[in-house]
Coordinates of C-alpha atoms in Angstrom, one line a residue:
Chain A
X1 CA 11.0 -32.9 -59.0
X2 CA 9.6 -32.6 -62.3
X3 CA 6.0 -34.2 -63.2
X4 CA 7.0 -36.9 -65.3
X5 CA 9.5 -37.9 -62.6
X6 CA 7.0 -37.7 -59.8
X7 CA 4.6 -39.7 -62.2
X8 CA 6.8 -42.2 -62.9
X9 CA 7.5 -42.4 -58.8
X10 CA 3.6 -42.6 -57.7
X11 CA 3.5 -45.2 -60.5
X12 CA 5.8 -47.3 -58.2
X13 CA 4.9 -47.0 -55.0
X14 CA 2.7 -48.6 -53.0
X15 CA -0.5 -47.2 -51.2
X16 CA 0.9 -47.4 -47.5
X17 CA 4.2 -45.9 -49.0
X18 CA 2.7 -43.0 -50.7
X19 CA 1.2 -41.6 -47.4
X20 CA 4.6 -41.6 -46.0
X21 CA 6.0 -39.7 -48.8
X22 CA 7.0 -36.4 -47.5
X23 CA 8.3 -32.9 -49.4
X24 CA 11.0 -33.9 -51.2
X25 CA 12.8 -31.3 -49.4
X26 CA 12.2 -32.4 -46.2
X27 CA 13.4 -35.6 -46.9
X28 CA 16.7 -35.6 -44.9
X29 CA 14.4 -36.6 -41.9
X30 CA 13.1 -39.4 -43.6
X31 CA 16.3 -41.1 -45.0
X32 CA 15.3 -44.1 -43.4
X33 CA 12.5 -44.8 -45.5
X34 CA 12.3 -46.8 -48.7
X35 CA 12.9 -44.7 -51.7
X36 CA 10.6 -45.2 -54.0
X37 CA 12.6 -46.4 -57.2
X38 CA 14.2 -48.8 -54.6
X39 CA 10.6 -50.4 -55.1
X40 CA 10.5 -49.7 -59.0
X41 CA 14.4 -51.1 -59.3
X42 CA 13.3 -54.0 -57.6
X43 CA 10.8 -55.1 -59.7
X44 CA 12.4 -56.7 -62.4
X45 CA 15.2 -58.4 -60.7
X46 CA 15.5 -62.3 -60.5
X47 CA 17.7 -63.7 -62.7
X48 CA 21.2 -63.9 -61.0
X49 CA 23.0 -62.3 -63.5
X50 CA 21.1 -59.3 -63.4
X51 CA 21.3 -58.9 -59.6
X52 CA 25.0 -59.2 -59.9
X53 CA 24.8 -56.4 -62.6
X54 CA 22.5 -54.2 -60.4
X55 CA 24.1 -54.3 -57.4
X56 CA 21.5 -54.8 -55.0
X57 CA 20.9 -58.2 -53.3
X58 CA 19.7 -56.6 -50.3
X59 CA 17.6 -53.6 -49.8
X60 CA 18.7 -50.6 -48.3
X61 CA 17.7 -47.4 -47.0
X62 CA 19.1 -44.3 -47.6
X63 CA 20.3 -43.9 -44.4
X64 CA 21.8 -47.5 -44.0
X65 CA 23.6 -46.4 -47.4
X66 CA 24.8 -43.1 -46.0
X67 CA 26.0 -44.9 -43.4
X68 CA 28.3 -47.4 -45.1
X69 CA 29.2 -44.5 -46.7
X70 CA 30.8 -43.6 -43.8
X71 CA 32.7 -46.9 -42.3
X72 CA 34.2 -46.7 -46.0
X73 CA 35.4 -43.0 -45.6
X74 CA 36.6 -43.7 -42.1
X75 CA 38.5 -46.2 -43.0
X76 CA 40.1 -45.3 -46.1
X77 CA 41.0 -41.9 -43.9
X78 CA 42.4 -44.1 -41.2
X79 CA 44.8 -45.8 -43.6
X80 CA 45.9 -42.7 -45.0
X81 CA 46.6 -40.7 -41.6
X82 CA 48.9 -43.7 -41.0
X83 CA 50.5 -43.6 -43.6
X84 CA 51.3 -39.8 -43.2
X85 CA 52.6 -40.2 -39.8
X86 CA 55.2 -43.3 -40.9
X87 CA 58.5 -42.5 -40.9
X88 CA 59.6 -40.2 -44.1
X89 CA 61.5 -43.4 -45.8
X90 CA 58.1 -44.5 -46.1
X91 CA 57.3 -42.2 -48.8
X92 CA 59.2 -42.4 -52.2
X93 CA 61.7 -39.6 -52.5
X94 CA 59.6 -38.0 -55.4
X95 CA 57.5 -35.9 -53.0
X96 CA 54.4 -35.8 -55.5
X97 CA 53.7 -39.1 -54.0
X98 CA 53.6 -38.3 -50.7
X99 CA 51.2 -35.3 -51.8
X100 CA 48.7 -37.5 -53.6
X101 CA 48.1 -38.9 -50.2
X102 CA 48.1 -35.9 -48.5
X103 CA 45.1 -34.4 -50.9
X104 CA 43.4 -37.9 -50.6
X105 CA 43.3 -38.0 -47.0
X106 CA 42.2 -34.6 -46.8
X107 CA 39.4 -35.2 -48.8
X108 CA 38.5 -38.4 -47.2
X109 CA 38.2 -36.5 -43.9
X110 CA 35.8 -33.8 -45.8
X111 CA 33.8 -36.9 -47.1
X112 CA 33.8 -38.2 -43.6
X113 CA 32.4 -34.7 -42.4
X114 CA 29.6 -34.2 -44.8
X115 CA 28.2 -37.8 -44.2
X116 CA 28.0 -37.2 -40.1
X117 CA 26.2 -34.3 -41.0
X118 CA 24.0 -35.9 -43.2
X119 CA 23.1 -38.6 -41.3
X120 CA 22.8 -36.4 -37.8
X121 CA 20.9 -34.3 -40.0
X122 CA 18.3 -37.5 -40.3
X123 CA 18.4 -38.4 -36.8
X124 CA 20.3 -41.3 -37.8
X125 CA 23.4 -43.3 -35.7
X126 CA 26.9 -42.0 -36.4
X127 CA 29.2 -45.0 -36.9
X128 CA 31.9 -45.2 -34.2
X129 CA 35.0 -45.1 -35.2
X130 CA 36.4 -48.9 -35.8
X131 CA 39.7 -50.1 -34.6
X132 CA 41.6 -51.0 -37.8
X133 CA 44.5 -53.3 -39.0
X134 CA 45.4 -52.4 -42.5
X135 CA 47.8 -55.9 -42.5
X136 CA 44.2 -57.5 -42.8
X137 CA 45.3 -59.9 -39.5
X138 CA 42.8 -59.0 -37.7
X139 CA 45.0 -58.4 -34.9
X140 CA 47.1 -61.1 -35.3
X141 CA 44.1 -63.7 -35.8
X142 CA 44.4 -64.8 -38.9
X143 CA 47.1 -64.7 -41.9
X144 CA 48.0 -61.2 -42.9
X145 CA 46.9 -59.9 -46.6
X146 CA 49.8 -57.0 -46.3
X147 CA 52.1 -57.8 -43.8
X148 CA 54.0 -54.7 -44.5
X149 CA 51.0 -52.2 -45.2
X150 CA 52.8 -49.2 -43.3
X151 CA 56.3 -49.9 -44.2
X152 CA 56.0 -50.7 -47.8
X153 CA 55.1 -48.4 -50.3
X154 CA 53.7 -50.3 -52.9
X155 CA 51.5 -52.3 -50.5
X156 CA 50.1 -49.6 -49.5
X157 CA 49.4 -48.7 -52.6
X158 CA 48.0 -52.2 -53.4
X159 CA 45.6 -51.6 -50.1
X160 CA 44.8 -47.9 -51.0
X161 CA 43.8 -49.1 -54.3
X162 CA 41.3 -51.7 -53.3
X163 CA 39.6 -49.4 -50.9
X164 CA 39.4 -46.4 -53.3
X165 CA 37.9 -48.9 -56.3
X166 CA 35.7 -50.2 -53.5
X167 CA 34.4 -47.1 -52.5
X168 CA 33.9 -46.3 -55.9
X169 CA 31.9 -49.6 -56.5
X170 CA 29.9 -48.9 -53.6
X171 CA 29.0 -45.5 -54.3
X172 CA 27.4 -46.7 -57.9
X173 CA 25.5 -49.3 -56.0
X174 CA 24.1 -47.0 -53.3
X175 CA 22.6 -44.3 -55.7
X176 CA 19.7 -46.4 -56.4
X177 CA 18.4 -46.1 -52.6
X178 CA 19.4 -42.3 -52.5
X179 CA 17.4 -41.3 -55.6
X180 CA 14.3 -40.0 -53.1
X181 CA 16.4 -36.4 -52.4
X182 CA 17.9 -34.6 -55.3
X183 CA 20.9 -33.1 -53.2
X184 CA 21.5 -36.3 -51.2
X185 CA 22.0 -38.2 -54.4
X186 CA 24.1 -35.6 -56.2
X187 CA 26.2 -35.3 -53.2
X188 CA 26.4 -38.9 -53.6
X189 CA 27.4 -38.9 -57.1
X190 CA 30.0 -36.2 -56.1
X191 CA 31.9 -38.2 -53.8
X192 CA 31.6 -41.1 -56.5
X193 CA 33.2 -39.2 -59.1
X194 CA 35.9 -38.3 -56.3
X195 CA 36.7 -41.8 -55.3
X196 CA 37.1 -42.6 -58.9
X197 CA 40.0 -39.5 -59.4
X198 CA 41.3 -41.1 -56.2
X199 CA 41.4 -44.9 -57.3
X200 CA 43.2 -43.6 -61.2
X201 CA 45.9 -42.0 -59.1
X202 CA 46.6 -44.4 -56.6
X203 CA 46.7 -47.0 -60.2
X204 CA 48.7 -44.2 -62.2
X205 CA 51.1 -44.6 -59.2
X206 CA 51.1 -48.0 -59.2
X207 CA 52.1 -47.9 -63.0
X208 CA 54.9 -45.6 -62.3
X209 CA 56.8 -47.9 -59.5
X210 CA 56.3 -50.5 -62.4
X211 CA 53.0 -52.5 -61.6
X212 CA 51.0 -53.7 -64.3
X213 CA 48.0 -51.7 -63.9
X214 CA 45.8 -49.0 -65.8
X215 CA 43.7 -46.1 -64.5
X216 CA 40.6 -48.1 -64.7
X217 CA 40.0 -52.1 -63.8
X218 CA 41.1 -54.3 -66.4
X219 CA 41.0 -57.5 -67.4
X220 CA 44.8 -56.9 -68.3
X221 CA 45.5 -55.8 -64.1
X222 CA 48.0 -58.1 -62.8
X223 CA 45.9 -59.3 -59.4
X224 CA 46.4 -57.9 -56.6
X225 CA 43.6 -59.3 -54.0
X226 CA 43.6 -62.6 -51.9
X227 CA 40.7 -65.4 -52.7
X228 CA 37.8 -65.4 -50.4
X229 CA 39.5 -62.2 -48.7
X230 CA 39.4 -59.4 -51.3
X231 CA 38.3 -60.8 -54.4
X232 CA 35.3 -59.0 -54.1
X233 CA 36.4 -56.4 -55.1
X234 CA 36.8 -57.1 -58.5
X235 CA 33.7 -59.7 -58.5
X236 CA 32.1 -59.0 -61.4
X237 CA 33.8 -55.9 -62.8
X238 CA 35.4 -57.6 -65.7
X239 CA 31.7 -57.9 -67.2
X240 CA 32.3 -58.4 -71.0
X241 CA 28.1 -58.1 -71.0
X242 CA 26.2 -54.9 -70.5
X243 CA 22.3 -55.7 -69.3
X244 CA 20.3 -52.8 -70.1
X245 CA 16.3 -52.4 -68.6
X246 CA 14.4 -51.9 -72.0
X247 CA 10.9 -53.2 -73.5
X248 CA 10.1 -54.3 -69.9
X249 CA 13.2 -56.7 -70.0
X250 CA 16.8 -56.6 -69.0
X251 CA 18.6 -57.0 -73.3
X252 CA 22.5 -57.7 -73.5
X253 CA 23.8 -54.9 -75.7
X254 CA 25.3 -56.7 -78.9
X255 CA 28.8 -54.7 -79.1
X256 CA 29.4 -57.2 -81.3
X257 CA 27.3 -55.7 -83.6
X258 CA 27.4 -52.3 -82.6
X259 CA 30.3 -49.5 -84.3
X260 CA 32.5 -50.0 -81.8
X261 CA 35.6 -50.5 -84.0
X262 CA 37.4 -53.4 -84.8
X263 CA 40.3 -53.4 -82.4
X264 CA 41.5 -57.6 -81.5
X265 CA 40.1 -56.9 -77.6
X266 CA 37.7 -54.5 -78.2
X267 CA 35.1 -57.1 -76.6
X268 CA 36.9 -58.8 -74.3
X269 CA 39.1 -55.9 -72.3
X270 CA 37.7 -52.4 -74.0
X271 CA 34.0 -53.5 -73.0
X272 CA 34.8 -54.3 -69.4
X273 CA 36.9 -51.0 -68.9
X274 CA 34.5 -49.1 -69.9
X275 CA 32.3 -49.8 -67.2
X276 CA 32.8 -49.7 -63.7
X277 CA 30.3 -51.8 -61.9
X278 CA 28.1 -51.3 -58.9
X279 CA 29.0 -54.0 -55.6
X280 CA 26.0 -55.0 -53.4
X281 CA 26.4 -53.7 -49.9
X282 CA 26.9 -56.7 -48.2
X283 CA 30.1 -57.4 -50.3
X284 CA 31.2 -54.3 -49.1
X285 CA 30.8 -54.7 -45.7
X286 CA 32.6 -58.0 -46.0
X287 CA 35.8 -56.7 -47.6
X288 CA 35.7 -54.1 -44.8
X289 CA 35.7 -56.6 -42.1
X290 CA 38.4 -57.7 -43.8
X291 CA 40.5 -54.7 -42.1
X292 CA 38.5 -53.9 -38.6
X293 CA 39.0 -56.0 -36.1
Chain B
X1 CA 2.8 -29.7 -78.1
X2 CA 3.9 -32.6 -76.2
X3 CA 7.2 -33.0 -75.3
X4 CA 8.2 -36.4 -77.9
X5 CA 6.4 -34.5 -80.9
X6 CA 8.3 -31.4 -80.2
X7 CA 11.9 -33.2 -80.0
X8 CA 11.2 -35.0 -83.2
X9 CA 10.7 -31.6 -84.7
X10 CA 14.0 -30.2 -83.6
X11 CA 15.6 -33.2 -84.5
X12 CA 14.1 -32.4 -88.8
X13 CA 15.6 -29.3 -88.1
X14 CA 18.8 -29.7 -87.8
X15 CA 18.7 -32.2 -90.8
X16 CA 17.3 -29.8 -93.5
X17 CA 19.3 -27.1 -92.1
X18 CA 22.7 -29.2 -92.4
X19 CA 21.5 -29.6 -96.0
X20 CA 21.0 -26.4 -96.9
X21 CA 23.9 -25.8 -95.7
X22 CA 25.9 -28.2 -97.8
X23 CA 24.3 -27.1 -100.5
X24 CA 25.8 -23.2 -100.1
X25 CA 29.6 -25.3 -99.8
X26 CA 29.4 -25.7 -104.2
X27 CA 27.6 -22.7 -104.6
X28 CA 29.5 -19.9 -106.3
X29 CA 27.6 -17.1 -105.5
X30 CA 26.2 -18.5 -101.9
X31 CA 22.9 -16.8 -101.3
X32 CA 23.7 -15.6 -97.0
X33 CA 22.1 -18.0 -95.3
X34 CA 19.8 -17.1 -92.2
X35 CA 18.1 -19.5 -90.9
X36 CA 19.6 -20.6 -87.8
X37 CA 20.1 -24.6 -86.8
X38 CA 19.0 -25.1 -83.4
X39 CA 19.2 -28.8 -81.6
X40 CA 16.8 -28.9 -79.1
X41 CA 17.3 -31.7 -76.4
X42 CA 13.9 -32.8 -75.3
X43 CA 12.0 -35.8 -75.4
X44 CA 9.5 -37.1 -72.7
X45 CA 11.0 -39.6 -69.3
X46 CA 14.6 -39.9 -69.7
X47 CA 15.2 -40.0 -73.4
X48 CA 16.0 -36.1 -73.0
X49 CA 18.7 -36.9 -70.3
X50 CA 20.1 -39.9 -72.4
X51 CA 20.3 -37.7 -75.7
X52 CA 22.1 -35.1 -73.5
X53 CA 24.5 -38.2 -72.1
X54 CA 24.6 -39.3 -76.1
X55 CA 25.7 -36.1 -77.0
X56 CA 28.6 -35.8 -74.9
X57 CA 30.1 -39.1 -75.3
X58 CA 29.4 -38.8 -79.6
X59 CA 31.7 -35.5 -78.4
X60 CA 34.5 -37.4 -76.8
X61 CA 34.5 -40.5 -78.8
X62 CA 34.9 -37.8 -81.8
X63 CA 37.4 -36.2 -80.2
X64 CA 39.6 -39.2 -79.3
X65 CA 39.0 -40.7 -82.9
X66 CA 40.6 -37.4 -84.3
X67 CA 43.6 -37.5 -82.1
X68 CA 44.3 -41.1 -82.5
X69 CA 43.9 -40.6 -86.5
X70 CA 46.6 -38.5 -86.6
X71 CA 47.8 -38.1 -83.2
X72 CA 51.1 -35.1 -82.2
X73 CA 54.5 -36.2 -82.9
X74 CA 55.8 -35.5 -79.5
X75 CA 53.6 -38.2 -77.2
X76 CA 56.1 -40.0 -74.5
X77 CA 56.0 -44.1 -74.7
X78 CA 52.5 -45.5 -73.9
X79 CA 50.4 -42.8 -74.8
X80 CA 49.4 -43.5 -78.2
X81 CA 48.1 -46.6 -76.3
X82 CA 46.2 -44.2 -73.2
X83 CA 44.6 -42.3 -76.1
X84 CA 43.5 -45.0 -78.2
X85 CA 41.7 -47.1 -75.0
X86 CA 39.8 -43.5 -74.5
X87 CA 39.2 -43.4 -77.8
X88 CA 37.8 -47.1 -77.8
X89 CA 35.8 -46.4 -74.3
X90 CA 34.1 -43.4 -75.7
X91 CA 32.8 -45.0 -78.5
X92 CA 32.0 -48.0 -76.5
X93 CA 29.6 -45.5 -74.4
X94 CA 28.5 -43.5 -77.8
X95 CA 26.9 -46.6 -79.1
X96 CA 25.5 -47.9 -75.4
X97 CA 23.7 -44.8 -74.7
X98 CA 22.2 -45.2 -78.4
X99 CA 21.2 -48.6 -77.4
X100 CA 19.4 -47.3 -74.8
X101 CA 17.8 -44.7 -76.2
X102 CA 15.4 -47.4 -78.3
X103 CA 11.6 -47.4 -77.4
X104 CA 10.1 -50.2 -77.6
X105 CA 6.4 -49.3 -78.9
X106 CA 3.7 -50.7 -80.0
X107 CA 4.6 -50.9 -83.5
X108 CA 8.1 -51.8 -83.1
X109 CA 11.4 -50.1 -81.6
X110 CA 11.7 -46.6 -82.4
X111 CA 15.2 -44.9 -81.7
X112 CA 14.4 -41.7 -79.9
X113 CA 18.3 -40.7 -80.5
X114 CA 18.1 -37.1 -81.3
X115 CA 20.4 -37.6 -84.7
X116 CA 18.5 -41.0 -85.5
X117 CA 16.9 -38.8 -88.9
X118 CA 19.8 -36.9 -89.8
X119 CA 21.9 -38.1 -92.8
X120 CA 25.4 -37.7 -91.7
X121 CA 25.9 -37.5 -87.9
X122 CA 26.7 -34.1 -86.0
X123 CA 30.6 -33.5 -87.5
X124 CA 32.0 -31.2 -84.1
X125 CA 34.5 -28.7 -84.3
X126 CA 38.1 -29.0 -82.3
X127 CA 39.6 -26.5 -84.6
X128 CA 40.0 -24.2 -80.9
X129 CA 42.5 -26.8 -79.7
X130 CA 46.0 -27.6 -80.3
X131 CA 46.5 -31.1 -81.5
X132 CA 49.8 -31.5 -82.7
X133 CA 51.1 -31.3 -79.1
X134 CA 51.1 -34.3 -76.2
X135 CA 50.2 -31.2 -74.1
X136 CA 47.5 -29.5 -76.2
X137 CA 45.7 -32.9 -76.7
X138 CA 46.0 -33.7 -72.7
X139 CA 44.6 -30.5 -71.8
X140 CA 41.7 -30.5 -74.3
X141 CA 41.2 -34.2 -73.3
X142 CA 41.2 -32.6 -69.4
X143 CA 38.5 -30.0 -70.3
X144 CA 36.3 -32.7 -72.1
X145 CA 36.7 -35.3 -69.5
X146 CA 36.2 -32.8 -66.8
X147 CA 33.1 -31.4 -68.4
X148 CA 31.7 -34.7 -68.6
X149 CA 31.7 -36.1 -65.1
X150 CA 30.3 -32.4 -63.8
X151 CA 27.8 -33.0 -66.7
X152 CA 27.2 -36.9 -65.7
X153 CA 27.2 -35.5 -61.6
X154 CA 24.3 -32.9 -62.3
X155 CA 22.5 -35.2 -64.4
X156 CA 21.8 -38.0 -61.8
X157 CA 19.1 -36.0 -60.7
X158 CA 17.2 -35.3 -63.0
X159 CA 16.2 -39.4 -64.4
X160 CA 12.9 -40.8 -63.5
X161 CA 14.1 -44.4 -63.6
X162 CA 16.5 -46.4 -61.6
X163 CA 17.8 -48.3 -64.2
X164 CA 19.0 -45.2 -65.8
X165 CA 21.0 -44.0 -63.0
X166 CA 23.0 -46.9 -62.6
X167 CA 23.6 -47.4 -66.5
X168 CA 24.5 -43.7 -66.4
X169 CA 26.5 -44.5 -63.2
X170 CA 28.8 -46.8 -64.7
X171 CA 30.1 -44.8 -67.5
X172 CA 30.4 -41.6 -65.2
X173 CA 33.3 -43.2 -62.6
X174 CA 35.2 -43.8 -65.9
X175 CA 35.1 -40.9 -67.0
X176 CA 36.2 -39.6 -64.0
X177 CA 39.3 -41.9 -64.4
X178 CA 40.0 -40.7 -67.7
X179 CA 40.0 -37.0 -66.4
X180 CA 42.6 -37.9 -63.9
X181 CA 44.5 -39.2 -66.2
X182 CA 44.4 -36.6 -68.4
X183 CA 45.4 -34.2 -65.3
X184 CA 48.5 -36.7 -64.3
X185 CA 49.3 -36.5 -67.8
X186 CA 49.4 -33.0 -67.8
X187 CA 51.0 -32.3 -64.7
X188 CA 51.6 -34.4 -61.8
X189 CA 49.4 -35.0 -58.5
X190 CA 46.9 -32.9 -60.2
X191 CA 44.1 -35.4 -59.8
X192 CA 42.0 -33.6 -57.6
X193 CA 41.8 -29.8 -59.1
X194 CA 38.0 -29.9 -59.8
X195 CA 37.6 -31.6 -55.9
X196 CA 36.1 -28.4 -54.2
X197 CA 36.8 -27.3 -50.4
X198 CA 34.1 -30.0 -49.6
X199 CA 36.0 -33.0 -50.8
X200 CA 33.1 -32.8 -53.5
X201 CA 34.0 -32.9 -56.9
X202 CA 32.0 -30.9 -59.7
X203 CA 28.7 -30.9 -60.7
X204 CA 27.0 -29.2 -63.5
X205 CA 23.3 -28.5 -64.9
X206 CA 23.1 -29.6 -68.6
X207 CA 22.0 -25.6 -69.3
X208 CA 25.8 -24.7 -67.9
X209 CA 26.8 -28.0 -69.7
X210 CA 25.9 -27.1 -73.1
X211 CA 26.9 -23.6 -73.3
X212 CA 30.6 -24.9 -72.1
X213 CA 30.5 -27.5 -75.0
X214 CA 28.8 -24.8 -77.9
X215 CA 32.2 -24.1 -79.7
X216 CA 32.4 -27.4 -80.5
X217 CA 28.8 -27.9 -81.5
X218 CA 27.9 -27.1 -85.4
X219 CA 24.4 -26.3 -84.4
X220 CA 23.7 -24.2 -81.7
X221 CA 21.9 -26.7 -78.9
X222 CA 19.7 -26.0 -76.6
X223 CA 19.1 -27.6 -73.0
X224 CA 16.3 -25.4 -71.9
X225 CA 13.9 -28.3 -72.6
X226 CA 15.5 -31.2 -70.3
X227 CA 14.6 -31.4 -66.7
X228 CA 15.6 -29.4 -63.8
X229 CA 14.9 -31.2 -61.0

């Protein structure tokens, strides 16, 4: 930790919190504290708009963080092990598809791996492993969202898609309370960047079977989730406003003014697909309720 | 020195030094020219890590603008369309990042932008890549793209504020999205080639960063000055 960081984090913590503070490189024990630019992050939310924008309606630990990390991981591996043990017909007969999943799962059980040993590594509680239904019936107990999740290849796709933009939403969002310990947070960015390769593949495949889709969320992506189900998912994401923390104030940066070009939807689809946007914790855990029964 | 007062310095630099320079292109008997233009990135809190991030996506945005000027003859249905939302992305996070790197002081906003007193902006150099193919502008988009989500990945780290990582955040998982597209592009289901044995994609320190990126630099830059931890 450089000075000016350390600075900047003493400036924002409290009294009581600065006797906790530990070597930063013994802070794998002490996950489940507060990081300090939680506190500092904090501070200058209120307005809804900027909450929505930041991510972070509740406060989290690092280790609570971690270990959503996880249910996400386990369930996005969970989907794809199913998937690889359908019949062949499930698979497209252009076996580059069938390989896509193959990497993904694989590196969703890697993920999976590295996060137990993270959080066992923090005294922390491994997750167990949830029972799943990827129609979204929740065992038969309410209407299902993908009725044909294991025998149809596009909405499994549809499904895999969701889950990997999710994890990549919820990845952004969960930095902020993993900023305490330099390799926790880079790991964290790692497996962010990872999801996001993930989620452009599963939508470059999407485009190939003919779905109207891009490799990032767009305004322009025909919709693919259920009202009050899995609309969170894209809550938010089409954000044709960029709130930015500067002069002690969160400032809308005027792309309108800006040399952005002068393309017709430069403002209203280039802007949101530029950014992908963080989603709160809470969201998260509702859309995977949505599939765990 | 202090760190702000030493970046501003590098910064005049490179601006008399690219006029000199200009000055030798109409001169018929060029006197050699020695001194050498160094860009420093510095600057105190995160305006060092947000130049660096500035630097990168002024890059990309160049690049893209380039291809889609006069993009190759041989690029399948759609991809004159990919190119130019990159393209329009890029400069989208070009101009973001210079939003953000405006300090508000005491006497006004200041723009701590590294190129805020040069005359003409940093003109980068592609001549190493092979742009009149679909498949020499797909692979140099690859190394770009891949470059910048190792660079956005090892850069997380080193920001004091919050607000930063998240604004930083939110351009790095599209970049990311671009690079697999440039791999699928390229060659099918190879999405994943920077994922390491750890499920872990790749992560870079600006110092590895920058001397990646140098050939297409005009001035040598330096990241010796930005954070390490």
């Amino acid at each position: 930790m450089n000075i000016l960081k350390l600075l900047a984090d003493l400036a924002a913590t409290t009294p009581a919190h600065f006797e906790q503070t530990s070597p930063r490189r013994a802070a794998l024990g002490e996950l489940g504290r507060f990081g300090a630019k939680t506190l500092a992050a904090a501070l200058p939310l209120g307005l809804s708009a900027v909450t929505a924008q930041a991510g972070t309606t509740t406060t989290r630990t690092a280790l609570d963080s971690l270990q959503l990390a996880l249910r996400i991981e386990q369930l996005q591996n969970a989907l794809y092990v199913r998937a690889l043990a359908a019949p062949a017909t499930f698979f497209p007969t252009d076996a580059s598809f069938q390989s896509s999943v193959v990497k993904m799962q694989a590196h969703q059980q890697q993920h999976a791996t590295l996060l137990t040993r993270l959080i066992t590594a923090s005294n922390g509680t491994v997750p167990a492993p949830a029972t799943y239904d990827f129609t979204g019936s929740k065992n038969n107990t309410q209407a299902a969202l993908f009725p044909n999740v294991l025998t149809d290849f596009n909405q499994f796709l549809q499904l895999a898609q969701l889950l990997e933009d999710t994890g990549v939403r919820a990845y952004k969002a969960m930095t902020e309370f993993l900023s305490a310990d330099d390799y926790v947070l880079q790991t964290a960015l790692q497996l962010h960047s990872t999801e996001a390769r993930h989620a452009a593949r599963i939508r470059v495949m999407r485009r190939q079977r003919g779905a109207v889709v891009e490799a990032w969320p767009s305004p322009t992506d025909s919709s693919i989730t259920v009202a009050g189900k899995t609309d969170v998912v894209y809550a938010t994401e089409n954000a044709t406003t960029q709130l930015v923390f500067l002069n002690a104030n969160y400032m809308a940066v005027p792309f309108r003014l800006l040399p952005i070009g002068s393309g017709a939807n430069l403002l209203t689809e280039s802007v949101p697909e530029a950014f992908d946007e963080p989603l709160t914790a809470d969201a998260v855990e509702g859309l995977l309720d949505q599939f765990t029964y | 020195m202090q760190r702000r007062s030493f970046f501003q310095v590098a910064g005049a630099t490179a601006a008399a030094s690219t006029l000199v320079l200009a000055g030798c292109g109409n001169d018929p008997d060029p006197e050699p020219v020695v001194t050498e233009t160094v860009l420093t990135l510095g600057g105190n809190g995160d305006y060092g890590i947000l130049n660096y991030a500035y630097l990168l996506e002024q890059l990309e945005a160049a690049f893209y603008q380039k291809v889609v000027a006069t993009p190759p003859t041989d690029l399948l249905p759609g991809e004159l369309t990919y190119l130019t939302d990159l393209r329009d992305h890029e400069l989208i996070h070009r101009e973001y990042l210079k939003y953000l790197l405006v300090e508000y002081t005491s006497t006004g906003p200041v723009s701590r932008a590294y190129d805020a007193a040069l005359a003409t902006p940093l003109e980068f150099n592609f001549s190493s890549f092979t742009l009149t193919t679909r498949a020499g502008v797909w692979a140099a988009a690859q190394l770009l793209e891949d470059i910048g989500v190792a660079a956005y990945n090892g850069a997380g780290k080193l920001l004091v504020t919050g607000t930063n990582l998240l604004a930083l955040g939110k351009i790095a998982s599209v970049e990311a999205r671009h690079a697999a597209l440039a791999h699928e592009m390229l060659q099918t289901d190879s999405f994943g080639a920077t994922i390491g044995p750890d499920g872990l994609d790749d992560a870079k320190t600006p110092v590895e960063v920058v001397a990646l990126l140098q050939p297409y630099f005009p001035v040598t830059v330096s990241a010796a000055s930005l954070p390490t931890s």
